[in-house]
Amino acid sequence: MSLENTVSIVTGSATGLGAAVAIGLAERGSKLVINYTKSEKEAKETVEACKAKGAEAILAQGDVGNDEDCQRIAKAALDKWGRIDVLVNNAGTTQFADHAKLDALDADDFLSIYRINVVGPYQMIRACAPAMKKQGMGRVVNISSIAGVTGIGSSVAYAASKGALNTMTLSLARSLAPEIRVNAVCPGFIGTRWFSDRFGENQFNSIVKQQEETTPLQRAGMAEDIAKAVIFFADEGGEHITGETLITDAGLHLGFAPLAAR
């Protein structure tokens, strides 16, 4: 089954990986719901980029940590096109903290990260599942991280949240089958504005160089690289796959250095 005339929701798709996924889906004929929390200007630019690929696209503002917003995002797709075929749970958050400094995080830090990274995807799936079940098919792709597989990343809370997301992917792949396929993509480093804004241009370039020198494939991942893996699960190539967590990190996990992961 191809993506022509399908309807896709991509959460957190104003910038970075979410925008790259949305544009990639648009190139393949899908109609897009572009979700954002605060970055309205960038979200509108992503809508225009999707339209430039010949796709229909609309905006849906909302915080995935809020269940009412999740219901409203799903309703935007149903009101406009009457169906939901693909859900990409890309919206995420983190807090930077040395893993060895246990006092760097408290319960509220864990809860705020889990609210977006775990509860948010669950609520979005719950909002979209009835329509997917009714139409007899649906595809969910959760954006996780190698942090959830290897225990590295920006903080213990972040790594734990992505591990929880991976486990939830397995649970829902089993319980929502056969109509709905649920898979996860686990990126390593992604060279997006998120990294350059956080670390500054010089350190960002240093991280890119280190990735190119230390990963087995000698590549620093860009948003478009990861988007291809996401689209694989959303498109007909993934028809026979559910409950999978796909690491896409240029082989970093084969002998990783403790770098911050997405």
PDB file of C-alpha atoms in Angstrom, residues 3-4 6-35 41-59 86 88 90 192 223-232 234-235:
ATOM      1  CA  LEU A   3       1.194   6.706   0.534  1.00  0.00           C
ATOM      2  CA  GLU A   4      -0.728   8.287  -2.338  1.00  0.00           C
ATOM      3  CA  THR A   6      -3.149   8.903   2.602  1.00  0.00           C
ATOM      4  CA  VAL A   7      -3.452  11.259   5.586  1.00  0.00           C
ATOM      5  CA  SER A   8      -0.497  11.642   7.950  1.00  0.00           C
ATOM      6  CA  ILE A   9      -0.116  13.406  11.290  1.00  0.00           C
ATOM      7  CA  VAL A  10       3.443  14.302  12.324  1.00  0.00           C
ATOM      8  CA  THR A  11       3.752  15.724  15.822  1.00  0.00           C
ATOM      9  CA  GLY A  12       6.444  18.295  16.463  1.00  0.00           C
ATOM     10  CA  SER A  13       6.870  18.878  12.747  1.00  0.00           C
ATOM     11  CA  ALA A  14       7.674  22.591  12.643  1.00  0.00           C
ATOM     12  CA  THR A  15      11.424  22.008  12.419  1.00  0.00           C
ATOM     13  CA  GLY A  16      14.144  19.365  12.387  1.00  0.00           C
ATOM     14  CA  LEU A  17      13.342  15.699  11.971  1.00  0.00           C
ATOM     15  CA  GLY A  18       9.583  16.241  12.139  1.00  0.00           C
ATOM     16  CA  ALA A  19       9.688  18.713   9.272  1.00  0.00           C
ATOM     17  CA  ALA A  20      11.914  16.389   7.218  1.00  0.00           C
ATOM     18  CA  VAL A  21       9.501  13.487   7.782  1.00  0.00           C
ATOM     19  CA  ALA A  22       6.486  15.615   6.837  1.00  0.00           C
ATOM     20  CA  ILE A  23       8.122  16.844   3.635  1.00  0.00           C
ATOM     21  CA  GLY A  24       9.200  13.297   2.765  1.00  0.00           C
ATOM     22  CA  LEU A  25       5.650  12.029   3.231  1.00  0.00           C
ATOM     23  CA  ALA A  26       4.353  14.906   1.114  1.00  0.00           C
ATOM     24  CA  GLU A  27       6.744  13.926  -1.679  1.00  0.00           C
ATOM     25  CA  ARG A  28       5.135  10.496  -1.679  1.00  0.00           C
ATOM     26  CA  GLY A  29       1.594  11.822  -1.997  1.00  0.00           C
ATOM     27  CA  SER A  30       0.369  11.959   1.594  1.00  0.00           C
ATOM     28  CA  LYS A  31      -1.764  14.760   2.988  1.00  0.00           C
ATOM     29  CA  LEU A  32      -0.225  16.299   6.120  1.00  0.00           C
ATOM     30  CA  VAL A  33      -1.269  17.611   9.501  1.00  0.00           C
ATOM     31  CA  ILE A  34       1.649  19.712  10.730  1.00  0.00           C
ATOM     32  CA  ASN A  35       1.644  19.939  14.515  1.00  0.00           C
ATOM     33  CA  LYS A  41       6.286  30.592  11.974  1.00  0.00           C
ATOM     34  CA  GLU A  42       8.386  27.502  11.294  1.00  0.00           C
ATOM     35  CA  ALA A  43       5.281  25.297  11.194  1.00  0.00           C
ATOM     36  CA  LYS A  44       3.759  27.507   8.510  1.00  0.00           C
ATOM     37  CA  GLU A  45       7.004  27.191   6.547  1.00  0.00           C
ATOM     38  CA  THR A  46       6.745  23.395   6.764  1.00  0.00           C
ATOM     39  CA  VAL A  47       3.153  23.564   5.515  1.00  0.00           C
ATOM     40  CA  GLU A  48       4.319  25.606   2.525  1.00  0.00           C
ATOM     41  CA  ALA A  49       7.183  23.171   1.882  1.00  0.00           C
ATOM     42  CA  CYS A  50       4.686  20.284   1.818  1.00  0.00           C
ATOM     43  CA  LYS A  51       2.407  22.190  -0.526  1.00  0.00           C
ATOM     44  CA  ALA A  52       5.382  22.850  -2.788  1.00  0.00           C
ATOM     45  CA  LYS A  53       5.668  19.061  -3.145  1.00  0.00           C
ATOM     46  CA  GLY A  54       2.081  18.992  -4.406  1.00  0.00           C
ATOM     47  CA  ALA A  55       0.523  17.841  -1.133  1.00  0.00           C
ATOM     48  CA  GLU A  56      -2.343  19.240   0.897  1.00  0.00           C
ATOM     49  CA  ALA A  57      -1.279  20.344   4.382  1.00  0.00           C
ATOM     50  CA  ILE A  58      -2.876  22.011   7.399  1.00  0.00           C
ATOM     51  CA  LEU A  59      -1.685  23.299  10.769  1.00  0.00           C
ATOM     52  CA  VAL A  86      -0.144   7.476   9.424  1.00  0.00           C
ATOM     53  CA  VAL A  88       4.422   9.830  13.470  1.00  0.00           C
ATOM     54  CA  ASN A  90       8.008  12.891  16.789  1.00  0.00           C
ATOM     55  CA  THR A 192      19.590  19.598  13.201  1.00  0.00           C
ATOM     56  CA  ALA A 223      17.267  14.734   9.471  1.00  0.00           C
ATOM     57  CA  GLU A 224      16.681  13.471   5.937  1.00  0.00           C
ATOM     58  CA  ASP A 225      18.582  10.238   6.720  1.00  0.00           C
ATOM     59  CA  ILE A 226      16.341   9.423   9.658  1.00  0.00           C
ATOM     60  CA  ALA A 227      13.214  10.502   7.774  1.00  0.00           C
ATOM     61  CA  LYS A 228      13.832   7.747   5.229  1.00  0.00           C
ATOM     62  CA  ALA A 229      13.678   5.111   7.971  1.00  0.00           C
ATOM     63  CA  VAL A 230      10.453   6.604   9.325  1.00  0.00           C
ATOM     64  CA  ILE A 231       8.879   6.643   5.879  1.00  0.00           C
ATOM     65  CA  PHE A 232       9.939   3.021   5.327  1.00  0.00           C
ATOM     66  CA  ALA A 234       4.912   4.257   7.085  1.00  0.00           C
ATOM     67  CA  ASP A 235       5.033   3.115   3.458  1.00  0.00           C
TER      68      ASP A 235
END
